PDB file of C-alpha atoms in Angstrom:
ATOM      1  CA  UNK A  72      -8.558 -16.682  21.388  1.00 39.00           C
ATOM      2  CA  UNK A  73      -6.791 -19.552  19.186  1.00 37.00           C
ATOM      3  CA  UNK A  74      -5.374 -17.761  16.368  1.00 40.00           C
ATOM      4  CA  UNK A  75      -6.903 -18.683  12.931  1.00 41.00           C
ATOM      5  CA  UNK A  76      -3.989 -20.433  11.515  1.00 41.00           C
ATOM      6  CA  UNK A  77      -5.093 -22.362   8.083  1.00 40.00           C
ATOM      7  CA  UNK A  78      -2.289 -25.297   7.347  1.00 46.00           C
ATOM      8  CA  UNK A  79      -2.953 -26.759   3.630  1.00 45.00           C
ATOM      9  CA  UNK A  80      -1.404 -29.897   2.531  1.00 41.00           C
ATOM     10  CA  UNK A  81      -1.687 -29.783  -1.288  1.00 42.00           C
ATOM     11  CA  UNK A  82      -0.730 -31.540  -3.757  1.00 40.00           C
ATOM     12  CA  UNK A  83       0.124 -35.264  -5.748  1.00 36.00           C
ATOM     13  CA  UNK A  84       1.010 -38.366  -3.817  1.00 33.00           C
ATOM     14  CA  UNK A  85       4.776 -38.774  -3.939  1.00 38.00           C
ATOM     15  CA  UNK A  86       7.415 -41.202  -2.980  1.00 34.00           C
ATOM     16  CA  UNK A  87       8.330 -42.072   1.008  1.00 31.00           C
ATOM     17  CA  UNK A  88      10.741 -39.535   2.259  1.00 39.00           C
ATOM     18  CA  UNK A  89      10.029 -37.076  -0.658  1.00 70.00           C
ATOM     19  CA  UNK A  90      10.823 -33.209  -0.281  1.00 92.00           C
ATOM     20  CA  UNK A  91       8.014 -31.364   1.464  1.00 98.00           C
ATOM     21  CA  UNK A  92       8.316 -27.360  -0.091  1.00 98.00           C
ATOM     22  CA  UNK A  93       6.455 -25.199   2.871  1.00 98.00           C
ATOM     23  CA  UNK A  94       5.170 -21.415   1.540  1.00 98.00           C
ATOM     24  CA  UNK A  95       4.122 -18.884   4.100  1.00 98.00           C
ATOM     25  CA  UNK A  96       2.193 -15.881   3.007  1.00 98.00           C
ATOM     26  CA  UNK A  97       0.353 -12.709   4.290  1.00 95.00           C
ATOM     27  CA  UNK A  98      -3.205 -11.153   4.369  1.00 93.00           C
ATOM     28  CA  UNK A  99      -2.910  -8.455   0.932  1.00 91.00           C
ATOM     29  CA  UNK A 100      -5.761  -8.476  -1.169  1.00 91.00           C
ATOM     30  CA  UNK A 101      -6.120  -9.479  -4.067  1.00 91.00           C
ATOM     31  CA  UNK A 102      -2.757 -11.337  -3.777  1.00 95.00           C
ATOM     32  CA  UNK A 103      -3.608 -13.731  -0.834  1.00 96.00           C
ATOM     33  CA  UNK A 104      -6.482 -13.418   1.871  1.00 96.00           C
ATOM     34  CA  UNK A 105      -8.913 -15.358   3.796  1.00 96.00           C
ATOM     35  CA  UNK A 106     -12.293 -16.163   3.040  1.00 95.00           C
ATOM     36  CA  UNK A 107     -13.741 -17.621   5.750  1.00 94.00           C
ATOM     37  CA  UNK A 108     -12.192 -20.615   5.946  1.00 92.00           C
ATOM     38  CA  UNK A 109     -10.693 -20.654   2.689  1.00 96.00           C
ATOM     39  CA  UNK A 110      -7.400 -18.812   1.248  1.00 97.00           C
ATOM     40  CA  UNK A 111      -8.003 -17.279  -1.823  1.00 97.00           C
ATOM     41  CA  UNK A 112      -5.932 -14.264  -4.127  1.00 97.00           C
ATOM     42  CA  UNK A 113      -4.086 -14.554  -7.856  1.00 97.00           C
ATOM     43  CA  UNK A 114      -1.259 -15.501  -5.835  1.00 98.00           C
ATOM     44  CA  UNK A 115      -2.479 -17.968  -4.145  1.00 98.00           C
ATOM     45  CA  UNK A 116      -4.473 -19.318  -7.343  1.00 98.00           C
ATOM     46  CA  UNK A 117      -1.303 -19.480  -8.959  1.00 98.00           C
ATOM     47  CA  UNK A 118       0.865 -21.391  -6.699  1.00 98.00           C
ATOM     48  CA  UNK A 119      -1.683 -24.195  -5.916  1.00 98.00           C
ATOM     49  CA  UNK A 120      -2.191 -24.512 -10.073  1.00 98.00           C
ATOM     50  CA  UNK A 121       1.749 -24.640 -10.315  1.00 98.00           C
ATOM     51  CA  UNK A 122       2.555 -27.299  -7.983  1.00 98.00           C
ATOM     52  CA  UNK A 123       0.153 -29.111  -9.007  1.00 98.00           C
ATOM     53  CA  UNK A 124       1.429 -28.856 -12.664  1.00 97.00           C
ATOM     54  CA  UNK A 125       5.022 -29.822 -11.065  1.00 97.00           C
ATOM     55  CA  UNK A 126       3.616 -32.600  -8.844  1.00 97.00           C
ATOM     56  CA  UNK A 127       5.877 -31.652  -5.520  1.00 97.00           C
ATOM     57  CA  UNK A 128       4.103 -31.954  -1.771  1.00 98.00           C
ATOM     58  CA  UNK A 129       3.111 -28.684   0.198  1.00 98.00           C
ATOM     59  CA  UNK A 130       2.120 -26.702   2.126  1.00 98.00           C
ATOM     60  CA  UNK A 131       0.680 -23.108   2.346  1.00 98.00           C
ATOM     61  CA  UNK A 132       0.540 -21.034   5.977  1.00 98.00           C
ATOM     62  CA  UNK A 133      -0.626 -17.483   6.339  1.00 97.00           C
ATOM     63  CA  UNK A 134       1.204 -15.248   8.936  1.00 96.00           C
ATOM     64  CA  UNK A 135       2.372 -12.113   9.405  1.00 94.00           C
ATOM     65  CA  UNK A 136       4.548 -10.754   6.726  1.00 94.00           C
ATOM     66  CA  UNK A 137       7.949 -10.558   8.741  1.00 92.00           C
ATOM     67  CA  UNK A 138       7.369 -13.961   9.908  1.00 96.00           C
ATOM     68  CA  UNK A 139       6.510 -14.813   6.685  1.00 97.00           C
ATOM     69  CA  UNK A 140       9.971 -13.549   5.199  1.00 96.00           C
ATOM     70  CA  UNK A 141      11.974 -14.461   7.859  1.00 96.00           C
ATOM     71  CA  UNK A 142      11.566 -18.544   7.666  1.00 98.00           C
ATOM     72  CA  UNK A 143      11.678 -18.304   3.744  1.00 98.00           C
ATOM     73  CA  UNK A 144      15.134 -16.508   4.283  1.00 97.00           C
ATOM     74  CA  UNK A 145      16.421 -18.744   7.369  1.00 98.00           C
ATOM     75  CA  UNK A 146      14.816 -22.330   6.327  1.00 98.00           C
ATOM     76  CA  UNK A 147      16.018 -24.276   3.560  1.00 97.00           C
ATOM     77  CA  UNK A 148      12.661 -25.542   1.839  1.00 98.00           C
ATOM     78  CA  UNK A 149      10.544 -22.554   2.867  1.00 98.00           C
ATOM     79  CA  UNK A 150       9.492 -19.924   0.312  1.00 98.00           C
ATOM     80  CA  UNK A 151       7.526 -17.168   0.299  1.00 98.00           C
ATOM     81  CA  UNK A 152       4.650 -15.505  -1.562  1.00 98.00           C
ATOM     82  CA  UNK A 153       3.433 -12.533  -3.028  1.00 95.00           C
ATOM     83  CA  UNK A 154       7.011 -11.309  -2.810  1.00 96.00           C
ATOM     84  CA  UNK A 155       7.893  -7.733  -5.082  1.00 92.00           C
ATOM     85  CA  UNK A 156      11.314  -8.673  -6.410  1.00 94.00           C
ATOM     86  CA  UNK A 157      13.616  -5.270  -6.072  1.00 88.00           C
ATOM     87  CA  UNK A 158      17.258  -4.834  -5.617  1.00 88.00           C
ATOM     88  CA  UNK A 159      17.709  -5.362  -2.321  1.00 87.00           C
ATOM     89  CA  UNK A 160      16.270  -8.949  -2.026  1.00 92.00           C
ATOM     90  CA  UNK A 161      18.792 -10.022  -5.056  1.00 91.00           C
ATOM     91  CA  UNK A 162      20.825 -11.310  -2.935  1.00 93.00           C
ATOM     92  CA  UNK A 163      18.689 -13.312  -0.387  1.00 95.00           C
ATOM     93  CA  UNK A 164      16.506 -15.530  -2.469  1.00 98.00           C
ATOM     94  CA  UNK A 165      16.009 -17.784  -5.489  1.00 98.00           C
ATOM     95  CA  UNK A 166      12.968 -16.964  -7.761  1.00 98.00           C
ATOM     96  CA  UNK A 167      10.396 -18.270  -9.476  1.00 98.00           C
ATOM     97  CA  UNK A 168       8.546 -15.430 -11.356  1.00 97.00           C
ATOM     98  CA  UNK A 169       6.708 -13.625 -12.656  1.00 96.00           C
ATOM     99  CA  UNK A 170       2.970 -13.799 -10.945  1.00 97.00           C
ATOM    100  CA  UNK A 171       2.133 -10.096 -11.416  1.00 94.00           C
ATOM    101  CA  UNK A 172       3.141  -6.881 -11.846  1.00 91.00           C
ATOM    102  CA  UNK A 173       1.512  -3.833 -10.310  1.00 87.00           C
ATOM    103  CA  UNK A 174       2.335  -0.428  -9.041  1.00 90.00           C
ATOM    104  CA  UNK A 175       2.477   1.068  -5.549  1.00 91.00           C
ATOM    105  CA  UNK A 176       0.764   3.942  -5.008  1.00 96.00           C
ATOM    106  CA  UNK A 177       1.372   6.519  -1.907  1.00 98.00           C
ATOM    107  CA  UNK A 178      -1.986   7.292  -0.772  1.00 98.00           C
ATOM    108  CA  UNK A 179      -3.360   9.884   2.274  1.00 98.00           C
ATOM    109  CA  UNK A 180      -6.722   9.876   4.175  1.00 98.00           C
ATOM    110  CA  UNK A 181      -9.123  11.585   2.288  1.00 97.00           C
ATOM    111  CA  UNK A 182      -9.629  15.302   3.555  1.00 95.00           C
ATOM    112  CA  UNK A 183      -6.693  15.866   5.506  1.00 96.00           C
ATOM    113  CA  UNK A 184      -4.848  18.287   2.818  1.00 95.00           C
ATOM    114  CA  UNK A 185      -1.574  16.429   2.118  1.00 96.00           C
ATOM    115  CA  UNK A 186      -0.835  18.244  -1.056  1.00 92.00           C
ATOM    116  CA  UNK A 187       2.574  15.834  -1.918  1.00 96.00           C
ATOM    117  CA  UNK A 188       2.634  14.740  -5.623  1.00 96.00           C
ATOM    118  CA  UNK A 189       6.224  13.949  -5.552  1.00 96.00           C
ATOM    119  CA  UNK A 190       8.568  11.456  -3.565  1.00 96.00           C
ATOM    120  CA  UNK A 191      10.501  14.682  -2.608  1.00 96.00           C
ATOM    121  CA  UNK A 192       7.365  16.594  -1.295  1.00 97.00           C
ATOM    122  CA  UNK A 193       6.247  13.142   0.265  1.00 97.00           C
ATOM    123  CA  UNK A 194       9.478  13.398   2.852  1.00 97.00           C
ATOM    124  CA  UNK A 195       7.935  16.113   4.814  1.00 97.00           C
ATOM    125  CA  UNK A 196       5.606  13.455   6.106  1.00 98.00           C
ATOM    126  CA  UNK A 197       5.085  11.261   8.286  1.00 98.00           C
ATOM    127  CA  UNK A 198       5.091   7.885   5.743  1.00 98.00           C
ATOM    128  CA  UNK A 199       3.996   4.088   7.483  1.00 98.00           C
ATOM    129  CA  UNK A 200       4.202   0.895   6.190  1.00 97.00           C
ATOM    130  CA  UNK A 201       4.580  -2.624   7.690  1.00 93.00           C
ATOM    131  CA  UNK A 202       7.803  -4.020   8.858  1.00 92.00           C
ATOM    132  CA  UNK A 203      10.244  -6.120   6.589  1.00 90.00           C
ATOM    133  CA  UNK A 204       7.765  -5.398   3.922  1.00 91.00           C
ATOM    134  CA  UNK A 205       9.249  -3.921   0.889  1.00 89.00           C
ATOM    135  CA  UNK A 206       7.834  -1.062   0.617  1.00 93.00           C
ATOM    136  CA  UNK A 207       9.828  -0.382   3.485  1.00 94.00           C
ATOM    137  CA  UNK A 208      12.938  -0.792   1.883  1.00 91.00           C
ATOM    138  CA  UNK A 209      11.699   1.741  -0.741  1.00 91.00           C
ATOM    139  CA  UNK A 210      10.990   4.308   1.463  1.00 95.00           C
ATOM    140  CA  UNK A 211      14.446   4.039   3.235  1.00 93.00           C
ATOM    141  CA  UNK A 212      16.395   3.954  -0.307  1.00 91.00           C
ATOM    142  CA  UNK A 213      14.503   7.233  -1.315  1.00 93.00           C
ATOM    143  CA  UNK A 214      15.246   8.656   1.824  1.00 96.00           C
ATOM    144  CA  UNK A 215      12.042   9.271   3.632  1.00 97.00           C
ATOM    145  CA  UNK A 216      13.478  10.166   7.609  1.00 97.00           C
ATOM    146  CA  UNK A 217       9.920  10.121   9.447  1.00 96.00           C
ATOM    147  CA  UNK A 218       8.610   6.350   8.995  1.00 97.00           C
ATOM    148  CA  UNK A 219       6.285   4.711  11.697  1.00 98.00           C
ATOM    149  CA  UNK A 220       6.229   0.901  11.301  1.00 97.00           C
ATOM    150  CA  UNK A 221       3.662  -1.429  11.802  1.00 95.00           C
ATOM    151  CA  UNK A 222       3.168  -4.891  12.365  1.00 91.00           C
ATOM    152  CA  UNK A 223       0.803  -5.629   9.251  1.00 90.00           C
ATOM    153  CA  UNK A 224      -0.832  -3.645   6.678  1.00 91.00           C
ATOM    154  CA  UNK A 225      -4.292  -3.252   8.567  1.00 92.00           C
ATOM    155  CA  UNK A 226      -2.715  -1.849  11.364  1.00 96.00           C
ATOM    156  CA  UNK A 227      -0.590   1.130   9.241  1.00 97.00           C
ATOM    157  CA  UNK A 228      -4.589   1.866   8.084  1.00 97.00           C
ATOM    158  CA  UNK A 229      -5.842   2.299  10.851  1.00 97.00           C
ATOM    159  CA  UNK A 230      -3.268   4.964  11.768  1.00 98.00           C
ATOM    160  CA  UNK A 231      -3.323   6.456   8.488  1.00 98.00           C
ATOM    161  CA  UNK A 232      -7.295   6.677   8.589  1.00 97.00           C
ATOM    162  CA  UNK A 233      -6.933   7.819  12.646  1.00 97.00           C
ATOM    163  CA  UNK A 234      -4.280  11.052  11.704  1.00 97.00           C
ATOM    164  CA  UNK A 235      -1.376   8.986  13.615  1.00 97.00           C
ATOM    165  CA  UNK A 236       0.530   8.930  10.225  1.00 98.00           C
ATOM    166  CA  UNK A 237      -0.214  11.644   7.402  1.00 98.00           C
ATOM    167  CA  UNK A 238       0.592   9.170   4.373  1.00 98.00           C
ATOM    168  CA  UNK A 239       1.147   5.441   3.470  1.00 98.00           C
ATOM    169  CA  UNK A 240       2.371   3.190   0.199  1.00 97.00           C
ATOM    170  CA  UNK A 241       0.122   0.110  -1.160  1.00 94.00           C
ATOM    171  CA  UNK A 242      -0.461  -1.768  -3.948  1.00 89.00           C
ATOM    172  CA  UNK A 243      -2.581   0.099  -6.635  1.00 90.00           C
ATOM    173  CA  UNK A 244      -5.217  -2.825  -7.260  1.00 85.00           C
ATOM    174  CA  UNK A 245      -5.299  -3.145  -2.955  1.00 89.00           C
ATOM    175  CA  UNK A 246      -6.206   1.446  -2.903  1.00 94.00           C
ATOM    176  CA  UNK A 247      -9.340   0.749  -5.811  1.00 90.00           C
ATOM    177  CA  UNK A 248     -10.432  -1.843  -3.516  1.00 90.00           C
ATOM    178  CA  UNK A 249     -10.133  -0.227  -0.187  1.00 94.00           C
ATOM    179  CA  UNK A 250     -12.148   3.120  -2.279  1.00 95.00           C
ATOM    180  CA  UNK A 251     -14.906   0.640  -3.247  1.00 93.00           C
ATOM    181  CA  UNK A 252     -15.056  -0.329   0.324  1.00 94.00           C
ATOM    182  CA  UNK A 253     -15.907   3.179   1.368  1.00 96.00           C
ATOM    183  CA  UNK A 254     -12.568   4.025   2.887  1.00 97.00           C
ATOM    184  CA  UNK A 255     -11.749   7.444   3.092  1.00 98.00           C
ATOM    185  CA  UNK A 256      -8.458   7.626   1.372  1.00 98.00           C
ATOM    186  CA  UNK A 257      -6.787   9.438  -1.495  1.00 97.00           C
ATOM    187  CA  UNK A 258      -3.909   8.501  -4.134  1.00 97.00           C
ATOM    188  CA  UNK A 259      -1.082  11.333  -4.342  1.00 97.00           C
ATOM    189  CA  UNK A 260       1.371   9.719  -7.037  1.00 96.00           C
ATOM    190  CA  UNK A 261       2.644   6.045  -7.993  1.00 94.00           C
ATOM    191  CA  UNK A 262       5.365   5.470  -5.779  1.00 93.00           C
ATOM    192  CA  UNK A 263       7.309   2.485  -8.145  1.00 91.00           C
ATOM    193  CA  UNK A 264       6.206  -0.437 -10.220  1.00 89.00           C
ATOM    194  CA  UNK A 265       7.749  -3.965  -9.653  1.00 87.00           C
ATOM    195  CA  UNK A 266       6.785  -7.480 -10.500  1.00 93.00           C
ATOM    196  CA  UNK A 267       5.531 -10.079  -7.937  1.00 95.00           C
ATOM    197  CA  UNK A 268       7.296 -13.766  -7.604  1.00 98.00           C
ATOM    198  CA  UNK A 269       7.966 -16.542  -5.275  1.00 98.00           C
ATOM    199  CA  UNK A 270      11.188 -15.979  -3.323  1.00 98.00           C
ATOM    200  CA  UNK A 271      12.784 -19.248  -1.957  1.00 98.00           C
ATOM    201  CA  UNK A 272      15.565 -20.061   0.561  1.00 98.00           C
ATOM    202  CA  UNK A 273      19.179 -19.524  -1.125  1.00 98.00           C
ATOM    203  CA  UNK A 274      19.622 -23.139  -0.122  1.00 98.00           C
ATOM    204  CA  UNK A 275      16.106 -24.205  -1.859  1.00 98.00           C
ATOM    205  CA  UNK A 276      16.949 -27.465  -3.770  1.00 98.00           C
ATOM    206  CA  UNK A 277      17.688 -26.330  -7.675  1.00 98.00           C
ATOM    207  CA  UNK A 278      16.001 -29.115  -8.914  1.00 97.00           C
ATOM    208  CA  UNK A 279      12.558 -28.593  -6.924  1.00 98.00           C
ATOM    209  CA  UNK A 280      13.188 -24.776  -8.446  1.00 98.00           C
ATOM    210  CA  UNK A 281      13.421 -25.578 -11.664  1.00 98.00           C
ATOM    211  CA  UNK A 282      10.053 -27.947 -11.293  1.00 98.00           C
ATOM    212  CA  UNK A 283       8.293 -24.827 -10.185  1.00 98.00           C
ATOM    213  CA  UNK A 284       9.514 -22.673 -12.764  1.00 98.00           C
ATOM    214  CA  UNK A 285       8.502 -24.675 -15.592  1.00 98.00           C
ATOM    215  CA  UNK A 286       5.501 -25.404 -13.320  1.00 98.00           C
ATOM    216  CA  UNK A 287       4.212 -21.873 -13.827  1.00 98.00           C
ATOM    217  CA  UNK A 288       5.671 -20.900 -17.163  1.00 98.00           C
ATOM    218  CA  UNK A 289       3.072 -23.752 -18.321  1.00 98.00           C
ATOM    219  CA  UNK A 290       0.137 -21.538 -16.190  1.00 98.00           C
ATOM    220  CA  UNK A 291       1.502 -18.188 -18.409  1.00 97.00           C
ATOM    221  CA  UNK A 292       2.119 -20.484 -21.663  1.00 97.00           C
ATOM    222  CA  UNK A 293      -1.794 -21.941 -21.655  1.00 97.00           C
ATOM    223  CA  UNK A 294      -3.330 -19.106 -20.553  1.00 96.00           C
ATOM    224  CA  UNK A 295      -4.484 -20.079 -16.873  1.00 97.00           C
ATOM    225  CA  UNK A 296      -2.756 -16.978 -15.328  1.00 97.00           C
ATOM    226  CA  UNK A 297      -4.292 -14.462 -17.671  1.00 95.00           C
ATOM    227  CA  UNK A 298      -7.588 -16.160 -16.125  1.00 96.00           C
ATOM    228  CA  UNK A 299      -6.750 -15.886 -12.380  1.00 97.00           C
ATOM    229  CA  UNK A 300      -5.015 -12.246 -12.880  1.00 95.00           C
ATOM    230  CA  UNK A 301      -8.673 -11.337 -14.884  1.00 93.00           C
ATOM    231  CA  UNK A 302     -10.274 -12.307 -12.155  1.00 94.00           C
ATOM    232  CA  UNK A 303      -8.898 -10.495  -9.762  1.00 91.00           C
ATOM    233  CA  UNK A 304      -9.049  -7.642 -11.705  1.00 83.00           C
ATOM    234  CA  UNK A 305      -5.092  -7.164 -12.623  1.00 81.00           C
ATOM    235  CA  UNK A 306      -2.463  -5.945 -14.747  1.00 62.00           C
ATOM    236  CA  UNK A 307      -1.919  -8.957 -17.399  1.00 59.00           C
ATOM    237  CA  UNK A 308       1.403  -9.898 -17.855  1.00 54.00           C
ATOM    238  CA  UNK A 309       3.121  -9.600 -21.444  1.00 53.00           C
TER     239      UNK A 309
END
């Protein structure tokens, strides 16, 4: 079955030979997702509105998330998006932030009596989460020693939902919509709150970054992200 791969090419006509920036991205409502044959998500929204505003070629691929990560850290005009900026990426990417905040909640299947309200209760368990993402690095810096990694996100669900794992983190905004949805899950405590950017290559061009930058401080300055993040039902930024 041909994998459903959409390839955008966004954005103002620009000189011959011009800089191409290429973004890859993941499936995590209400940040990026597919509808039909559309993308769609406040980060999404919010990139395609920015380079626009900064008039610089793209183009936007959805994959999964340790793909997705990898080329923006190993290829020179790749960047990637919805990224949570913590410690640990400091060091492996330019930014251009912020497009959200939000908090991460550690949630259980609903019914299966996993009583942890603490990060310290919550290593008796088994916790999963998706490779490379970074809620993996959050578990591993608070010391959880039982984590089962996953390819994606829907996949860790499915075990959490089937008793494979007993608990797993996700974005607050991502648990209200999976409980409107009908799924049988349950928060036990916020895990961590962090803010939401683009992270680019460390070898990204400065001068494309700084485009970008002032690209979306003009979305936060006239009031077009408030829109998008209202619309998708998040946190609005200060």
């Amino acid at each position: 079955m041909k994998r459903l791969a959409l390839l955008l090419l966004l954005g103002t006509a620009s000189a011959a030979g011009a800089e191409t920036v290429h973004f890859t991205t993941e499936e995590y409502p209400p940040y990026n997702f597919r509808e039909g044959n559309e993308y769609r998500g406040l980060g999404y929204e919010q990139v395609v509105a920015l380079m626009k505003e900064a008039g610089i070629d793209y183009t936007i691929e959805m994959m999964p998330w340790a793909r997705a990560l990898a080329l923006a850290e190993s290829e020179p005009l790749y960047c990637v998006f919805t990224t949570a900026h913590i410690a640990e990426r400091n060091k492996h990417f330019k930014w251009v932030e912020p497009l959200a905040i939000d908090r991460n909640v550690m949630v259980a299947r609903q019914g299966a009596g996993i009583k942890a309200l603490t990060i310290a209760e919550a290593r008796e368990y088994v916790v999963g989460t998706q490779r490379n993402d970074y809620t993996q690095q959050l578990l591993e810096r608070n010391g959880f020693p039982k984590v089962d990694l996953a390819t994606d996100l829907e996949l860790t669900l499915k075990k959490l939902l089937s008793g494979r794992i007993d608990m797993m983190p996700i974005s607050e905004r991502y648990y209200l919509q999976l409980r409107e949805e009908g799924h049988p899950i349950e928060k036990r405590f916020v895990l961590t709150e962090q803010q939401f950017s683009i992270a680019c290559n460390l070898d990204f061009p400065e001068d494309l970054l700084l485009k970008m930058q002032a690209g979306l401080d003009k979305l936060i300055a006239d009031g077009t992200q408030r829109k998008i993040l209202t619309k998708y039902g998040m946190q609005i930024l200060n």
